[in-house]
CSV table of C-alpha atoms in Angstrom, one decimal:
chain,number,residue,atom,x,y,z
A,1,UNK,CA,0.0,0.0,0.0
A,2,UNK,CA,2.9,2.6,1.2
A,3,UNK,CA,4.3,1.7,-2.0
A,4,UNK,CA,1.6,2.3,-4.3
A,5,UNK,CA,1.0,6.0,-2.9
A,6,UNK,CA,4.6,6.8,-3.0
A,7,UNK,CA,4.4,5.8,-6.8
A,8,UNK,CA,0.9,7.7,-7.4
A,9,UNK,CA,2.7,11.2,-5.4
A,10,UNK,CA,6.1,10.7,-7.6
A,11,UNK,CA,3.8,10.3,-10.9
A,12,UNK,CA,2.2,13.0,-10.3
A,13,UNK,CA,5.4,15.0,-9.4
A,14,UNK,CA,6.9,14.1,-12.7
A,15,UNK,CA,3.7,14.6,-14.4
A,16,UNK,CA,3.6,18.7,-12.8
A,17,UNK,CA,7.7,19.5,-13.7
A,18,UNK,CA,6.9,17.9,-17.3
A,19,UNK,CA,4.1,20.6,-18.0
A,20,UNK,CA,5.5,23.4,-16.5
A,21,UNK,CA,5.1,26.6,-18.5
A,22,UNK,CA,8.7,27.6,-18.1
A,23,UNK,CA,11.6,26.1,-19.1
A,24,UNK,CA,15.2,27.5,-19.0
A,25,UNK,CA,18.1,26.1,-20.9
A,26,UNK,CA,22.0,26.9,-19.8
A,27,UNK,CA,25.4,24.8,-19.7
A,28,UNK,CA,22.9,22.0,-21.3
A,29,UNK,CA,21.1,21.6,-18.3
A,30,UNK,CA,17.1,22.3,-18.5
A,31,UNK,CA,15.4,23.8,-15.5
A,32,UNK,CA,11.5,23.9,-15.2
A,33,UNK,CA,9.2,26.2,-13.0
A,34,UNK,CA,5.9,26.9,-12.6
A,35,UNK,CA,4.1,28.9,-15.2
A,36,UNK,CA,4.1,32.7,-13.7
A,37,UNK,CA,7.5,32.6,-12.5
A,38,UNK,CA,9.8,35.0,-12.7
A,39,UNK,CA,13.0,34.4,-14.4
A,40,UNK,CA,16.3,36.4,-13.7
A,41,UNK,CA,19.2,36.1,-16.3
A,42,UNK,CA,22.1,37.3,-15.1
A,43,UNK,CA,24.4,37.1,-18.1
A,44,UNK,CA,27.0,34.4,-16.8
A,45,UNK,CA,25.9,32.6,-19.6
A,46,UNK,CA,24.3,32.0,-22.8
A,47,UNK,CA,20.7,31.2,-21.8
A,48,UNK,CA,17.0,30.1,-23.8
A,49,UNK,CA,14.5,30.5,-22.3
A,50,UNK,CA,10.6,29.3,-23.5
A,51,UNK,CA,8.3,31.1,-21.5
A,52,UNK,CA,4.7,30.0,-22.6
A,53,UNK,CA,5.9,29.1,-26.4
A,54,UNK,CA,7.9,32.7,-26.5
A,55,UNK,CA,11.3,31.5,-27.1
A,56,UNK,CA,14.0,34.4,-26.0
A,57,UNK,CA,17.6,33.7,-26.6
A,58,UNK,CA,20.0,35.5,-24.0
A,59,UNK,CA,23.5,35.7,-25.2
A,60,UNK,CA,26.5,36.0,-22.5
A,61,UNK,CA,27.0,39.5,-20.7
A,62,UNK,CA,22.9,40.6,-20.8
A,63,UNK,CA,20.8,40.5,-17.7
A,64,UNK,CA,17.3,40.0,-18.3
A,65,UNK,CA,14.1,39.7,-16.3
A,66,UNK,CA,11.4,37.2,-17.4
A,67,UNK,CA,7.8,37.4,-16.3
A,68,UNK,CA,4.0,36.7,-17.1
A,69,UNK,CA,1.9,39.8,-17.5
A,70,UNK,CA,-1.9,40.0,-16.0
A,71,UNK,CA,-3.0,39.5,-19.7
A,72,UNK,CA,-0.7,36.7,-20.2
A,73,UNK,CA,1.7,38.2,-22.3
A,74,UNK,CA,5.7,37.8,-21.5
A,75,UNK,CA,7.3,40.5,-20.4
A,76,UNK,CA,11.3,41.4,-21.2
A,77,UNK,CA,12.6,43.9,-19.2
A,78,UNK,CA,16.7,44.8,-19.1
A,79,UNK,CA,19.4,47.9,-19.1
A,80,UNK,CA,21.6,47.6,-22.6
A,81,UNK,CA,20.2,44.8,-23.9
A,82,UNK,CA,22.0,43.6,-26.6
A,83,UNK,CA,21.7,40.6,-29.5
A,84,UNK,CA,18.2,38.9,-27.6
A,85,UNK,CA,16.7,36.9,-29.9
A,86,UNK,CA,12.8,36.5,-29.5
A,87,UNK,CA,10.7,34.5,-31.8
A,88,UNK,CA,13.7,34.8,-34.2
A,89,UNK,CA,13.8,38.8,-34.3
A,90,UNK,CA,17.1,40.1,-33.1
A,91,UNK,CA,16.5,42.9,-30.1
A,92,UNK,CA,19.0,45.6,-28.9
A,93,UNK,CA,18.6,48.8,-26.5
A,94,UNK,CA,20.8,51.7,-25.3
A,95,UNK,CA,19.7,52.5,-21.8
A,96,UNK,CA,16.5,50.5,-19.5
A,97,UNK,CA,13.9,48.8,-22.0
A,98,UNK,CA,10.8,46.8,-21.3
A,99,UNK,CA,8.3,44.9,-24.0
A,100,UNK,CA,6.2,42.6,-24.0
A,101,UNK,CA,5.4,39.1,-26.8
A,102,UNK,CA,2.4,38.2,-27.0
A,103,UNK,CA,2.4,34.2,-26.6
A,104,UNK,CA,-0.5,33.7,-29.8
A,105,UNK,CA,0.3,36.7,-32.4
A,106,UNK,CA,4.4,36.9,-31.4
A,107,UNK,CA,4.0,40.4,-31.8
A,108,UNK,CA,6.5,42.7,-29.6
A,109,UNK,CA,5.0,46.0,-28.2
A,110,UNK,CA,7.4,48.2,-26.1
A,111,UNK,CA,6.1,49.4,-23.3
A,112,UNK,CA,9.5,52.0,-21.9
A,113,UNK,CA,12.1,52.9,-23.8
A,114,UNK,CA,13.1,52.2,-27.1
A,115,UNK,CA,13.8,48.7,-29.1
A,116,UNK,CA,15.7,48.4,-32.0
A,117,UNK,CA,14.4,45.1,-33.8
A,118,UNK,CA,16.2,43.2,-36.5
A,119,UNK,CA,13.6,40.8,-38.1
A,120,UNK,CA,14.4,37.5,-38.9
A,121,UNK,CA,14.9,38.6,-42.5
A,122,UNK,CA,17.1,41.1,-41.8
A,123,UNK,CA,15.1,44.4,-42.0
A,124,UNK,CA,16.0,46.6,-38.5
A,125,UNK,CA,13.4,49.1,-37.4
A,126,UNK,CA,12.9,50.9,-34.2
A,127,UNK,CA,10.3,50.5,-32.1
A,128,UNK,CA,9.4,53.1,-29.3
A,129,UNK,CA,7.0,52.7,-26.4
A,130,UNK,CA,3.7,52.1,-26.8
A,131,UNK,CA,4.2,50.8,-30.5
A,132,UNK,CA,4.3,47.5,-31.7
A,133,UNK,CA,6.5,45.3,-33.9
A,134,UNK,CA,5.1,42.1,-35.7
A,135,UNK,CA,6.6,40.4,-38.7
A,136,UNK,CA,8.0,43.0,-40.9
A,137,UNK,CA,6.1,46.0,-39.7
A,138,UNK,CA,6.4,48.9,-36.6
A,139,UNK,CA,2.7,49.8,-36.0
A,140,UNK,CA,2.1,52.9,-33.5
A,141,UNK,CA,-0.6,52.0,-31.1
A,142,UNK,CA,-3.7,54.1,-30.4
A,143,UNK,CA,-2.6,57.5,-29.2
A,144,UNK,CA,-0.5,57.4,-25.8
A,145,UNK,CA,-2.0,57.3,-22.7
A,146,UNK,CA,-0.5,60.8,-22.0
A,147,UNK,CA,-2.6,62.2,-24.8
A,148,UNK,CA,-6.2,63.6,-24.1
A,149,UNK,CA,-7.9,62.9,-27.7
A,150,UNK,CA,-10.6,65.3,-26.4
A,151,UNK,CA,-7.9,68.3,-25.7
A,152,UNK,CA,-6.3,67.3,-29.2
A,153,UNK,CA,-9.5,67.5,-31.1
A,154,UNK,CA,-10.4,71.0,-29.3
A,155,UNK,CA,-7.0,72.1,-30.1
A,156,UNK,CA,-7.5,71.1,-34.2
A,157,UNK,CA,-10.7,72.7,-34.1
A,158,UNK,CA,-9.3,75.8,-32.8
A,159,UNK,CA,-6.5,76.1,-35.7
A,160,UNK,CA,-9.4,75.7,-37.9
A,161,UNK,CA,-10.8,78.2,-36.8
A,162,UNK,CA,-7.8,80.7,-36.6
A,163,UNK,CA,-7.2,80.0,-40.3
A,164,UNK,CA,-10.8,80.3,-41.3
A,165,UNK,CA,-10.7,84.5,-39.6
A,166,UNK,CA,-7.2,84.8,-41.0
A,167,UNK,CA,-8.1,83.8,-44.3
A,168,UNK,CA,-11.5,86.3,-43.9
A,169,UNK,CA,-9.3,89.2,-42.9
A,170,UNK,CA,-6.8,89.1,-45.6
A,171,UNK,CA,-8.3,87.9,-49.2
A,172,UNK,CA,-5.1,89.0,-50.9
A,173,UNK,CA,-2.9,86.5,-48.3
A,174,UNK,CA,-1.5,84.4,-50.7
A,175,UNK,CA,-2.5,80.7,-51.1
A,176,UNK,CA,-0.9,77.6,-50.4
């Protein structure tokens, strides 16, 4: 009997480590943790890690931190973060960075700083916060959070309107 639970508690050990989220490859030794974890690179050595099918290549001499975001994204966050390969795209900073790959689309929105992606087919773009790269192609994102589209529509409508009383004042301005 003592036997047959000690077998039932070790298969289910095994059967937890084999489908954990997180695995981390260095020195050709594999470590696995529990999805959610956060992983540390400290740039001792050449590391891979797959975080939730994102696979992010660390080369020697970069420290990275690893994480799961609320919405289940990874997040990549370093200072000088040079030659990290991520789903195949090539990532470099100068100064503190942090983005985010989305595990289902791969995309790579920045969320501080400023990336500098070189895609798997060679074309390099920069990427800066709150835009996203995917494939090919930089997108921006929807206005930052720091704009007010209300202020920024009142403020269009206002040089409009200065135009419109400059251009009734002076008919002989000349046109563009």
């Amino acid at each position: 009997m003592k036997k047959s639970i000690a077998l039932v508690f070790g298969a289910l050990f095994l059967f937890s480590v084999a489908n954990a989220a997180v695995t981390v490859t260095r020195n050709g030794q594999t470590s696995k943790y529990e999805n959610g974890s956060t992983v540390r690179v400290t740039g001792q050595t050449a590391t891979v890690v797959n975080y939730n099918g994102v696979k992010i290549s660390v080369p020697a001499g970069v420290a990275v931190t690893i994480a799961q975001n609320a919405d289940g994204s990874v997040n990549v966050s370093g200072t000088n973060v040079a030659g990290v390969e991520v789903e195949g795209n090539t990532v470099s900073s100068t100064g503190a960075v942090s983005f985010s790959v989305s595990p289902k689309t791969k995309a790579i929105t920045v969320n501080r700083g400023t990336l500098v992606v070189q895609s798997a087919s060679g074309k390099t773009t920069t990427v800066a916060a709150g835009s996203s790269f995917s494939g090919d192609e930089a997108a921006a994102s929807a206005l930052p959070a720091f704009v007010n589209e209300a202020v920024l529509g009142e403020n269009t409508a206002s040089q409009q309107a200065t135009q419109d009383v400059e251009e009734m004042l002076s008919p002989s301005s000349p046109r563009n």
